[in-house]
Coordinates of C-alpha atoms in Angstrom, one line a residue:
Chain A
X25 CA 89.9 49.5 104.2
X26 CA 89.1 51.9 107.0
X27 CA 91.8 50.5 109.2
X28 CA 94.5 50.9 106.6
X29 CA 93.4 54.4 105.6
X30 CA 93.2 55.7 109.2
X31 CA 96.7 54.7 110.3
X32 CA 97.6 57.7 112.5
X33 CA 101.4 57.2 112.0
X34 CA 101.1 57.4 108.2
X35 CA 98.8 60.4 108.4
X36 CA 101.3 62.2 110.5
X37 CA 104.2 61.2 108.2
X38 CA 102.3 62.5 105.2
X39 CA 101.0 65.8 106.7
X40 CA 103.8 66.8 109.0
X41 CA 106.5 67.9 106.5
X42 CA 104.2 70.5 104.8
X43 CA 102.5 71.4 108.1
X44 CA 105.7 72.1 109.9
X45 CA 106.9 74.2 107.0
X46 CA 103.8 76.3 106.8
X47 CA 103.5 76.7 110.5
X48 CA 107.2 77.7 111.0
X49 CA 107.6 79.9 108.0
X50 CA 104.1 81.4 107.5
X51 CA 102.0 81.3 110.6
X52 CA 104.6 81.7 113.4
X53 CA 106.2 84.7 111.5
X54 CA 103.0 86.6 111.0
X55 CA 102.3 86.3 114.7
X56 CA 105.8 87.3 115.5
X57 CA 105.5 90.4 113.3
X58 CA 102.8 91.7 115.6
X59 CA 105.0 90.9 118.6
X60 CA 108.1 92.4 117.2
X61 CA 106.0 95.5 116.6
X62 CA 106.0 96.0 120.4
X63 CA 109.8 96.2 120.5
X64 CA 112.5 98.6 119.8
X65 CA 115.1 96.6 117.9
X66 CA 117.8 97.1 115.3
X67 CA 117.5 93.5 113.9
X68 CA 120.7 92.2 115.5
X69 CA 121.0 93.5 119.1
X70 CA 118.7 93.0 122.0
X71 CA 115.0 93.8 121.8
X72 CA 113.5 96.4 124.2
X73 CA 109.9 96.1 125.0
X74 CA 108.2 99.5 124.4
X75 CA 104.6 98.6 124.4
X76 CA 102.3 100.2 121.8
X77 CA 104.8 103.0 121.0
X78 CA 105.5 101.8 117.5
X79 CA 101.8 101.3 116.7
X80 CA 100.9 104.8 118.1
X81 CA 103.8 106.3 116.2
X82 CA 102.4 104.6 113.1
X83 CA 99.0 106.4 113.5
X84 CA 100.8 109.7 113.5
X85 CA 103.3 108.9 110.8
X86 CA 102.5 111.0 107.7
X87 CA 104.9 108.8 105.6
X88 CA 102.9 105.7 106.6
X89 CA 99.6 107.2 105.7
X90 CA 101.1 108.5 102.4
X91 CA 102.3 104.9 101.6
X92 CA 98.9 103.5 102.6
X93 CA 97.2 106.1 100.4
X94 CA 99.4 105.1 97.4
X95 CA 98.6 101.4 98.1
X96 CA 94.9 102.1 98.2
X97 CA 95.1 104.1 94.9
X98 CA 96.8 101.2 93.2
X99 CA 94.2 98.9 94.6
X100 CA 91.4 101.2 93.3
X101 CA 93.0 101.4 89.9
X102 CA 93.5 97.6 89.8
X103 CA 89.9 97.0 90.7
X104 CA 88.7 99.4 88.0
X105 CA 90.9 97.8 85.4
X106 CA 89.1 94.5 86.0
X107 CA 86.2 96.0 84.0
X108 CA 88.4 96.2 81.0
X109 CA 89.7 92.7 81.4
X110 CA 86.2 91.4 81.8
X111 CA 85.0 93.1 78.6
X112 CA 87.9 91.7 76.6
X113 CA 87.2 88.2 78.1
X114 CA 83.5 88.5 77.2
X115 CA 84.4 89.5 73.6
X116 CA 86.9 86.6 73.3
X117 CA 84.3 84.2 74.6
X118 CA 82.2 84.7 71.5
X119 CA 84.0 82.0 69.6
X120 CA 86.1 84.6 67.8
X121 CA 88.7 83.2 65.5
X122 CA 92.1 83.4 67.1
X123 CA 90.8 84.0 70.6
X124 CA 93.0 81.2 72.1
X125 CA 96.1 82.7 70.5
X126 CA 95.2 86.2 71.6
X127 CA 94.6 85.0 75.2
X128 CA 98.1 83.4 75.2
X129 CA 99.7 86.5 73.8
X130 CA 98.1 88.6 76.5
X131 CA 99.4 86.2 79.2
X132 CA 103.1 86.4 78.3
X133 CA 104.1 89.4 80.4
X134 CA 102.6 87.8 83.5
X135 CA 105.2 85.0 83.3
X136 CA 108.2 87.3 83.5
X137 CA 109.8 88.4 86.8
X138 CA 108.8 91.7 88.2
X139 CA 112.4 92.6 88.2
X140 CA 112.8 92.1 84.5
X141 CA 109.5 93.9 83.9
X142 CA 110.6 96.8 86.0
X143 CA 114.0 97.1 84.2
X144 CA 112.2 96.9 80.9
X145 CA 109.8 99.6 81.7
X146 CA 112.6 101.8 83.2
X147 CA 114.0 101.7 79.7
X148 CA 110.6 102.3 78.1
X149 CA 110.1 105.4 80.3
X150 CA 113.7 106.6 79.9
X151 CA 113.3 110.4 79.2
X152 CA 116.0 110.5 76.6
X153 CA 116.2 107.2 74.8
X154 CA 113.1 105.5 75.9
X155 CA 110.5 104.0 73.6
X156 CA 107.6 106.1 74.9
X157 CA 109.1 109.5 74.6
X158 CA 110.5 108.7 71.1
X159 CA 107.0 107.7 70.1
X160 CA 105.5 110.9 71.5
X161 CA 108.2 112.9 69.6
X162 CA 107.2 111.2 66.4
X163 CA 103.7 112.5 67.0
X164 CA 105.1 116.0 67.5
X165 CA 104.8 116.2 71.3
X166 CA 107.3 118.8 72.7
X167 CA 108.3 118.8 76.4
X168 CA 107.9 115.1 76.8
X169 CA 107.2 114.1 80.4
X170 CA 109.9 112.6 82.6
X171 CA 107.4 109.9 83.8
X172 CA 109.1 108.1 86.7
X173 CA 110.9 111.3 87.8
X174 CA 107.7 113.3 88.0
X175 CA 105.9 113.0 91.3
X176 CA 102.6 113.6 89.6
X177 CA 103.0 110.9 86.9
X178 CA 105.0 108.3 88.8
X179 CA 102.1 106.3 90.2
X180 CA 100.2 106.2 87.0
X181 CA 103.3 105.2 85.1
X182 CA 103.9 102.3 87.4
X183 CA 100.3 101.4 87.2
X184 CA 100.6 101.1 83.4
X185 CA 103.4 98.6 83.8
X186 CA 101.2 96.7 86.3
X187 CA 98.4 96.5 83.8
X188 CA 100.9 95.2 81.3
X189 CA 101.9 92.5 83.7
X190 CA 98.6 91.4 85.0
X191 CA 96.0 91.9 82.1
X192 CA 96.6 88.3 80.8
X193 CA 96.3 86.8 84.2
X194 CA 92.8 88.2 84.8
X195 CA 91.7 87.5 81.2
X196 CA 92.7 83.8 81.7
X197 CA 90.7 83.6 84.9
X198 CA 87.6 85.2 83.4
X199 CA 87.9 83.1 80.3
X200 CA 88.1 79.9 82.3
X201 CA 85.0 80.9 84.2
X202 CA 83.1 81.8 81.0
X203 CA 84.0 78.5 79.5
X204 CA 82.3 76.8 82.5
X205 CA 78.9 78.3 81.5
X206 CA 76.7 75.6 79.9
X207 CA 76.2 76.3 76.2
X208 CA 72.5 75.5 76.6
X209 CA 71.9 78.6 78.8
X210 CA 73.4 80.9 76.2
X211 CA 71.6 79.1 73.4
X212 CA 68.3 79.5 75.3
X213 CA 68.8 83.2 75.7
X214 CA 69.7 83.5 72.0
X215 CA 66.5 81.7 70.9
X216 CA 64.6 84.1 73.1
X217 CA 66.0 86.9 71.0
X218 CA 68.8 88.3 73.3
X219 CA 71.6 90.0 71.4
X220 CA 75.3 89.2 72.3
X221 CA 75.5 92.3 74.6
X222 CA 72.4 91.3 76.5
X223 CA 73.6 87.7 76.8
X224 CA 76.9 88.9 78.2
X225 CA 75.3 91.3 80.6
X226 CA 72.2 89.5 81.7
X227 CA 73.3 85.8 81.4
X228 CA 77.0 85.4 81.6
X229 CA 78.0 88.1 84.1
X230 CA 75.6 86.9 86.8
X231 CA 76.8 83.4 86.3
X232 CA 80.4 84.2 86.9
X233 CA 79.8 86.6 89.8
X234 CA 81.6 84.3 92.2
X235 CA 84.8 84.5 90.1
X236 CA 84.5 88.2 89.8
X237 CA 84.4 88.4 93.6
X238 CA 87.6 86.4 93.8
X239 CA 89.3 88.6 91.3
X240 CA 88.3 91.7 93.2
X241 CA 89.9 90.3 96.3
X242 CA 93.0 89.2 94.3
X243 CA 93.3 92.7 92.8
X244 CA 93.0 94.6 96.0
X245 CA 95.1 92.3 98.2
X246 CA 97.6 91.9 95.4
X247 CA 98.0 95.7 95.1
X248 CA 98.4 96.1 98.8
X249 CA 101.3 93.6 98.7
X250 CA 102.8 95.2 95.7
X251 CA 106.6 95.6 96.1
X252 CA 109.1 94.2 93.6
X253 CA 108.2 96.4 90.6
X254 CA 108.1 99.6 92.6
X255 CA 111.2 98.8 94.6
X256 CA 113.2 98.3 91.3
X257 CA 111.6 101.0 89.3
X258 CA 111.6 103.9 91.7
X259 CA 112.6 102.7 95.1
X260 CA 109.5 104.6 96.3
X261 CA 110.7 107.9 94.9
X262 CA 110.8 110.6 93.7
X263 CA 110.6 111.9 97.3
X264 CA 108.2 109.3 98.5
X265 CA 105.7 109.9 95.7
X266 CA 105.5 106.1 94.9
X267 CA 106.1 104.7 98.3
X268 CA 103.7 101.9 99.2
X269 CA 103.1 99.9 102.4
X270 CA 105.4 97.0 101.5
X271 CA 108.2 99.2 100.3
X272 CA 107.9 101.4 103.4
X273 CA 108.1 98.4 105.6
X274 CA 111.1 97.1 103.7
X275 CA 112.9 100.4 104.0
X276 CA 112.3 100.9 107.7
X277 CA 113.6 97.4 108.4
X278 CA 116.3 96.6 106.0
X279 CA 117.6 100.1 105.1
X280 CA 117.1 102.1 108.4
X281 CA 117.4 99.0 110.7
X282 CA 114.2 99.9 112.6
X283 CA 113.1 96.3 112.7
X284 CA 110.6 97.0 115.5
X285 CA 108.9 99.8 113.6
X286 CA 109.1 97.9 110.3
X287 CA 107.4 95.0 112.0
X288 CA 104.6 97.3 113.1
X289 CA 104.2 98.4 109.5
X290 CA 104.2 94.7 108.4
X291 CA 101.6 93.9 110.9
X292 CA 99.4 96.8 109.8
X293 CA 99.7 95.5 106.3
X294 CA 98.5 92.1 107.4
X295 CA 95.6 93.5 109.3
X296 CA 94.6 95.7 106.4
X297 CA 94.7 92.7 103.9
X298 CA 92.6 90.5 106.2
X299 CA 90.0 93.2 106.9
X300 CA 89.7 94.0 103.2
X301 CA 89.4 90.4 102.2
X302 CA 86.7 89.9 104.8
X303 CA 85.0 93.2 103.8
X304 CA 84.9 92.4 100.0
X305 CA 83.5 88.9 100.7
X306 CA 80.9 90.4 103.0
X307 CA 79.9 93.1 100.6
X308 CA 79.6 90.8 97.6
X309 CA 78.0 87.9 99.5
X310 CA 74.5 88.7 98.3
X311 CA 74.5 86.4 95.3
X312 CA 75.6 83.1 96.7
X313 CA 76.8 80.2 94.6
X314 CA 74.6 79.8 91.5
X315 CA 73.6 76.3 90.5
X316 CA 73.1 75.4 86.9
Chain B
X7 CA 55.3 81.5 69.8
X8 CA 57.2 79.3 67.5
X9 CA 56.5 81.6 64.7
X10 CA 57.9 84.7 66.4
X11 CA 61.0 82.7 67.5
X12 CA 61.8 81.6 64.0
X13 CA 61.2 85.1 62.6
X14 CA 63.6 86.4 65.2
X15 CA 66.1 83.8 64.2
X16 CA 66.1 84.8 60.6
X17 CA 66.3 88.5 61.6
X18 CA 69.3 87.7 63.7
X19 CA 70.9 85.8 60.8
X20 CA 70.6 88.7 58.3
X21 CA 71.9 91.0 61.0
X22 CA 75.0 88.9 61.4
X23 CA 75.9 89.1 57.8
X24 CA 75.2 92.8 57.3
X25 CA 78.0 95.2 56.3
X26 CA 77.7 97.1 59.6
X27 CA 78.4 93.9 61.5
X28 CA 81.4 93.1 59.5
X29 CA 82.9 96.6 60.1
X30 CA 82.1 96.0 63.8
X31 CA 84.0 92.7 63.7
X32 CA 86.9 94.4 62.0
X33 CA 87.0 97.1 64.6
X34 CA 86.9 94.5 67.3
X35 CA 89.9 92.7 65.9
X36 CA 91.7 96.0 65.6
X37 CA 91.2 96.7 69.3
X38 CA 92.1 93.1 70.3
X39 CA 95.2 93.3 68.0
X40 CA 96.2 96.6 69.5
X41 CA 96.1 95.1 73.0
X42 CA 98.2 92.2 71.7
X43 CA 100.7 94.6 70.3
X44 CA 100.8 96.5 73.6
X45 CA 101.5 93.2 75.4
X46 CA 104.1 91.9 72.9
X47 CA 105.9 94.9 71.4
X48 CA 107.9 95.9 74.6
X49 CA 109.5 92.4 74.5
X50 CA 110.4 92.7 70.8
X51 CA 111.9 96.1 71.5
X52 CA 113.9 94.6 74.4
X53 CA 115.2 91.9 72.1
X54 CA 116.3 94.6 69.5
X55 CA 118.1 96.8 72.0
X56 CA 119.8 93.8 73.5
X57 CA 121.6 93.5 70.1
X58 CA 122.6 97.1 69.7
X59 CA 125.7 99.0 70.5
X60 CA 125.5 102.0 72.8
X61 CA 126.1 104.3 69.9
X62 CA 123.0 102.9 68.2
X63 CA 120.9 103.1 71.4
X64 CA 121.8 106.7 72.0
X65 CA 122.2 107.9 68.5
X66 CA 119.4 106.3 66.4
X67 CA 115.7 105.8 66.7
X68 CA 114.6 103.3 69.4
X69 CA 112.4 101.7 66.8
X70 CA 115.3 101.0 64.4
X71 CA 116.4 97.4 63.9
X72 CA 119.9 96.6 65.1
X73 CA 122.3 97.3 62.2
X74 CA 124.9 94.7 63.1
X75 CA 123.5 92.3 65.8
X76 CA 125.8 92.5 68.8
X77 CA 125.7 88.9 70.1
X78 CA 128.7 89.9 72.1
X79 CA 126.4 91.6 74.5
X80 CA 125.1 88.2 75.6
X81 CA 128.6 86.9 76.0
X82 CA 129.5 90.0 78.1
X83 CA 126.5 89.5 80.4
X84 CA 127.0 85.7 80.7
X85 CA 130.7 85.7 81.3
X86 CA 132.0 89.1 82.5
X87 CA 128.8 90.0 84.3
X88 CA 128.6 86.6 86.0
X89 CA 125.0 86.1 84.8
X90 CA 125.9 82.5 83.9
X91 CA 126.5 81.7 87.6
X92 CA 123.2 83.4 88.7
X93 CA 121.4 81.4 86.0
X94 CA 122.6 78.1 87.3
X95 CA 121.8 79.1 90.9
X96 CA 118.2 79.9 89.7
X97 CA 118.0 76.5 88.0
X98 CA 119.0 74.4 90.9
X99 CA 117.2 76.4 93.6
X100 CA 114.0 76.4 91.4
X101 CA 114.1 72.7 90.7
X102 CA 114.9 71.7 94.3
X103 CA 112.0 73.8 95.7
X104 CA 109.6 72.6 93.0
X105 CA 110.3 68.9 93.8
X106 CA 109.9 69.5 97.6
X107 CA 106.7 71.5 97.1
X108 CA 105.0 69.0 94.7
X109 CA 106.0 66.0 96.9
X110 CA 104.9 67.5 100.2
X111 CA 101.8 68.9 98.7
X112 CA 100.9 65.5 97.2
X113 CA 101.4 63.8 100.5
X114 CA 99.1 66.3 102.2
X115 CA 96.5 66.2 99.5
X116 CA 96.5 62.4 99.6
X117 CA 96.1 62.4 103.4
X118 CA 93.3 64.9 103.2
X119 CA 91.3 63.4 100.4
X120 CA 92.0 59.6 100.9
X121 CA 92.6 59.0 104.5
X122 CA 90.2 59.1 107.5
X123 CA 91.0 61.4 110.3
X124 CA 89.2 64.1 112.3
X125 CA 91.4 67.1 111.8
X126 CA 91.7 67.0 108.0
X127 CA 89.3 69.9 107.4
X128 CA 91.2 72.1 109.9
X129 CA 94.6 71.2 108.3
X130 CA 93.2 72.0 104.8
X131 CA 91.8 75.3 106.1
X132 CA 95.2 76.2 107.5
X133 CA 96.8 75.7 104.0
X134 CA 94.0 77.6 102.3
X135 CA 94.2 80.7 104.6
X136 CA 97.9 80.7 103.8
X137 CA 97.0 81.9 100.3
X138 CA 96.0 85.3 101.8
X139 CA 99.1 86.0 103.9
X140 CA 101.2 88.9 102.5
X141 CA 104.8 87.8 102.5
X142 CA 106.0 91.2 103.6
X143 CA 104.2 90.7 106.9
X144 CA 106.4 87.7 107.6
X145 CA 109.6 88.9 106.2
X146 CA 111.2 90.4 109.4
X147 CA 110.5 87.4 111.6
X148 CA 111.7 85.1 108.8
X149 CA 114.9 87.0 108.5
X150 CA 115.5 86.8 112.3
X151 CA 114.6 83.1 112.3
X152 CA 117.1 82.2 109.6
X153 CA 119.7 84.5 111.3
X154 CA 119.3 82.4 114.5
X155 CA 119.6 79.2 112.5
X156 CA 122.7 80.5 110.7
X157 CA 120.9 80.1 107.5
X158 CA 121.1 83.7 106.3
X159 CA 123.1 83.7 103.2
X160 CA 122.5 80.0 102.7
X161 CA 120.5 78.6 99.8
X162 CA 118.4 76.5 102.2
X163 CA 116.7 79.6 103.5
X164 CA 115.2 80.4 100.1
X165 CA 114.5 76.8 99.2
X166 CA 112.5 76.2 102.4
X167 CA 110.7 79.6 102.1
X168 CA 109.7 78.9 98.4
X169 CA 108.4 75.5 99.4
X170 CA 106.4 76.8 102.3
X171 CA 104.9 79.7 100.4
X172 CA 104.0 77.7 97.3
X173 CA 102.3 74.8 99.3
X174 CA 98.9 76.5 99.5
X175 CA 98.4 77.2 95.8
X176 CA 99.9 73.8 94.9
X177 CA 97.6 71.9 97.3
X178 CA 94.6 73.9 96.0
X179 CA 95.3 72.9 92.4
X180 CA 96.0 69.3 93.3
X181 CA 92.8 69.1 95.4
X182 CA 90.5 69.8 92.5
X183 CA 92.1 66.9 90.6
X184 CA 92.2 64.4 93.5
X185 CA 88.5 65.0 94.2
X186 CA 87.6 64.0 90.6
X187 CA 89.9 61.0 90.5
X188 CA 88.0 57.7 90.9
X189 CA 88.9 55.8 94.1
X190 CA 88.2 52.3 92.8
X191 CA 91.7 51.5 91.9
X192 CA 93.0 52.6 95.3
X193 CA 90.2 50.7 97.1
X194 CA 90.9 47.5 95.2
X195 CA 94.6 47.9 96.1
X196 CA 93.7 48.1 99.8
X197 CA 91.6 45.0 99.5
X198 CA 94.6 43.2 97.9
X199 CA 96.6 44.1 101.0
X200 CA 98.7 46.9 99.4
X201 CA 100.4 49.2 101.9
X202 CA 99.5 52.9 102.0
X203 CA 103.0 53.9 100.8
X204 CA 102.7 51.6 97.8
X205 CA 99.3 53.0 96.9
X206 CA 100.6 56.5 97.1
X207 CA 103.8 56.0 95.2
X208 CA 102.7 53.4 92.7
X209 CA 99.1 54.2 92.1
X210 CA 98.1 57.8 93.1
X211 CA 101.3 59.6 92.1
X212 CA 101.3 58.1 88.6
X213 CA 97.6 58.8 88.2
X214 CA 98.0 62.4 89.2
X215 CA 100.9 63.1 86.8
X216 CA 98.9 65.5 84.6
X217 CA 98.1 67.8 87.5
X218 CA 101.6 67.4 89.0
X219 CA 103.1 68.7 85.8
X220 CA 100.7 71.7 85.9
X221 CA 101.6 72.6 89.4
X222 CA 105.3 72.0 88.7
X223 CA 105.4 74.4 85.8
X224 CA 103.4 77.1 87.8
X225 CA 105.8 76.6 90.7
X226 CA 108.8 76.8 88.5
X227 CA 107.7 80.1 87.1
X228 CA 107.0 81.6 90.6
X229 CA 110.4 80.4 91.9
X230 CA 112.3 81.5 88.9
X231 CA 110.9 85.0 89.2
X232 CA 111.0 85.4 93.0
X233 CA 112.8 88.5 94.2
X234 CA 112.1 89.6 97.8
X235 CA 113.3 86.5 99.7
X236 CA 116.6 86.2 97.7
X237 CA 117.2 89.9 98.1
X238 CA 116.6 89.8 101.8
X239 CA 118.2 86.5 102.8
X240 CA 121.1 86.1 100.4
X241 CA 124.1 88.5 100.3
X242 CA 127.0 86.6 98.6
X243 CA 127.2 86.6 94.9
X244 CA 127.8 82.9 94.7
X245 CA 124.3 82.1 95.9
X246 CA 122.3 84.9 94.2
X247 CA 119.7 83.9 91.7
X248 CA 118.9 85.7 88.5
X249 CA 116.4 88.2 89.7
X250 CA 118.8 89.7 92.3
X251 CA 121.8 88.9 90.1
X252 CA 120.5 91.1 87.2
X253 CA 119.9 93.9 89.7
X254 CA 123.5 93.6 90.6
X255 CA 124.7 93.5 87.1
X256 CA 122.6 96.4 86.0
X257 CA 124.0 98.4 88.9
X258 CA 127.5 97.9 87.5
X259 CA 126.6 98.4 83.8
X260 CA 124.2 101.3 84.3
X261 CA 124.6 102.9 80.9
X262 CA 125.3 99.8 78.8
X263 CA 121.8 99.2 77.4
X264 CA 122.9 96.4 75.1
X265 CA 124.4 94.4 78.0
X266 CA 121.3 95.1 80.2
X267 CA 119.0 94.1 77.4
X268 CA 121.0 90.8 77.0
X269 CA 120.8 90.1 80.7
X270 CA 117.1 90.6 80.8
X271 CA 116.6 88.4 77.7
X272 CA 118.7 85.7 79.3
X273 CA 116.5 85.8 82.4
X274 CA 113.2 85.6 80.4
X275 CA 114.2 83.1 77.7
X276 CA 113.7 80.0 79.8
X277 CA 110.2 81.1 80.8
X278 CA 109.3 82.0 77.2
X279 CA 110.5 78.5 76.0
X280 CA 108.5 76.8 78.8
X281 CA 105.6 78.9 77.7
X282 CA 105.8 77.9 74.0
X283 CA 106.0 74.2 74.9
X284 CA 103.6 74.1 77.8
X285 CA 101.2 77.1 77.4
X286 CA 98.1 74.9 77.8
X287 CA 99.4 73.6 81.2
X288 CA 100.3 77.1 82.3
X289 CA 96.9 78.4 81.4
X290 CA 95.2 75.5 83.2
X291 CA 97.3 76.0 86.3
X292 CA 96.5 79.7 86.5
X293 CA 92.8 79.0 86.0
X294 CA 92.7 76.2 88.5
X295 CA 94.6 78.1 91.0
X296 CA 92.2 81.0 91.2
X297 CA 88.8 80.1 90.0
X298 CA 88.1 77.7 92.7
X299 CA 89.1 80.1 95.4

């Protein structure tokens, strides 16, 4: 048994295809990003080594900090919205009739491409023929907003589309975690006289703390990586009001051909993602895995 | 003690049936229903305007039903707009990448969970950390790498990238299933002198079919919807997939809402059909792919 199952050749055959792909297309590139950040490079011609110039430039680049600020705002909004998803999941977990169906309906937008979602919401926000402004006009609102063309409203407008896209995803995750709670614990609390809100708050929430931690990381890192929807909806506009880290990197590289500088932005994005992942896990590490 | 418990129980029961509680439940459903409406109505609205003429879109209320359904919008998108070609590109790129991902991921998961070697934890860790890598941080080197290999504007570039970037989540979902799978059958096969390949292909793969279909459907949806890699690596129309193709199409037909709506509907219909048939698998896949993290 042992001999057959420790055949080195077969282990190599089974692991190498995937290993080569992930090393060549995931790990080597993220290291190279940091390296290309040290270059001045238009993407096609020769690279010139310029040391830390790009990274120093980054620190003084107001556009970079604006993009980072917008990314962090989205991350903060996304994390806050988790509370809403959690409440809905807790409500649905109370053996409500139709909760399976509702959960599935909530999930549908998540399955669509960000491009299709962006195009759909462009139409919803259309100042003249869009659904939203027509709805507001029915309620007698004059001077309806221009949404995506308004620098003050653009981020929040995009964020509403993001909620639409991701609500079902988080509700499914929370619901799966809540289903894993043994019925006997909830029953015991009920017999002790706890009402549904107390059960949710004092029994269920602590038991799914680990999953909540995972979703916080997902929401923050996911927001920092956010690109498709914003790229299609606004392209970072108007006037940079919705530029985020990923879209700024993309523009620098593939529109302005500053591949060196774009790489520096990409590397900063990676470092920020890793630091935040580590930080969130560290900050929420207090209540370790709970055994039931 | 028992007495107070039972009295509490009866109190609870009467509380459950009270009028106030019923109103509360009604309100709850109202809120949950409103959320469902918010999630679903934009798609209904999209379907309606995909069947409207421009005169209807610009002249009548956006909430009106299409007067005379313009199925011609779909024909215009599919034929004139070339969406049909993008559609088939999406199909074969998606399917090829899914097969590669599931096969390679199954190989690795089998080697990690069933075979004896020292580095298996390290290799597993490598795949799991891959979940956290933001694709944008790898985009420029990937572009330059494919440029050097002459694979820019070649479908292989996106197929390989999709496979690589979907491996971590796929392995993660497979892993949970492999760990719970009894090993007796495989052990007996080894005793009978079965080769590792036969065990993998004739015993393990068939036994893991349920989780393979879960990962396949999740992968399919990811690949079908992917945008950045196609947008960056592919420039000729003949290789573009739907996500980038509809961007093209919409750029050309900017003011033709009916045709735009039809294009968007065409791009989302396959996913919706998959969802209606396989919603439980999709839900399982999403839950398995994140809860264990």
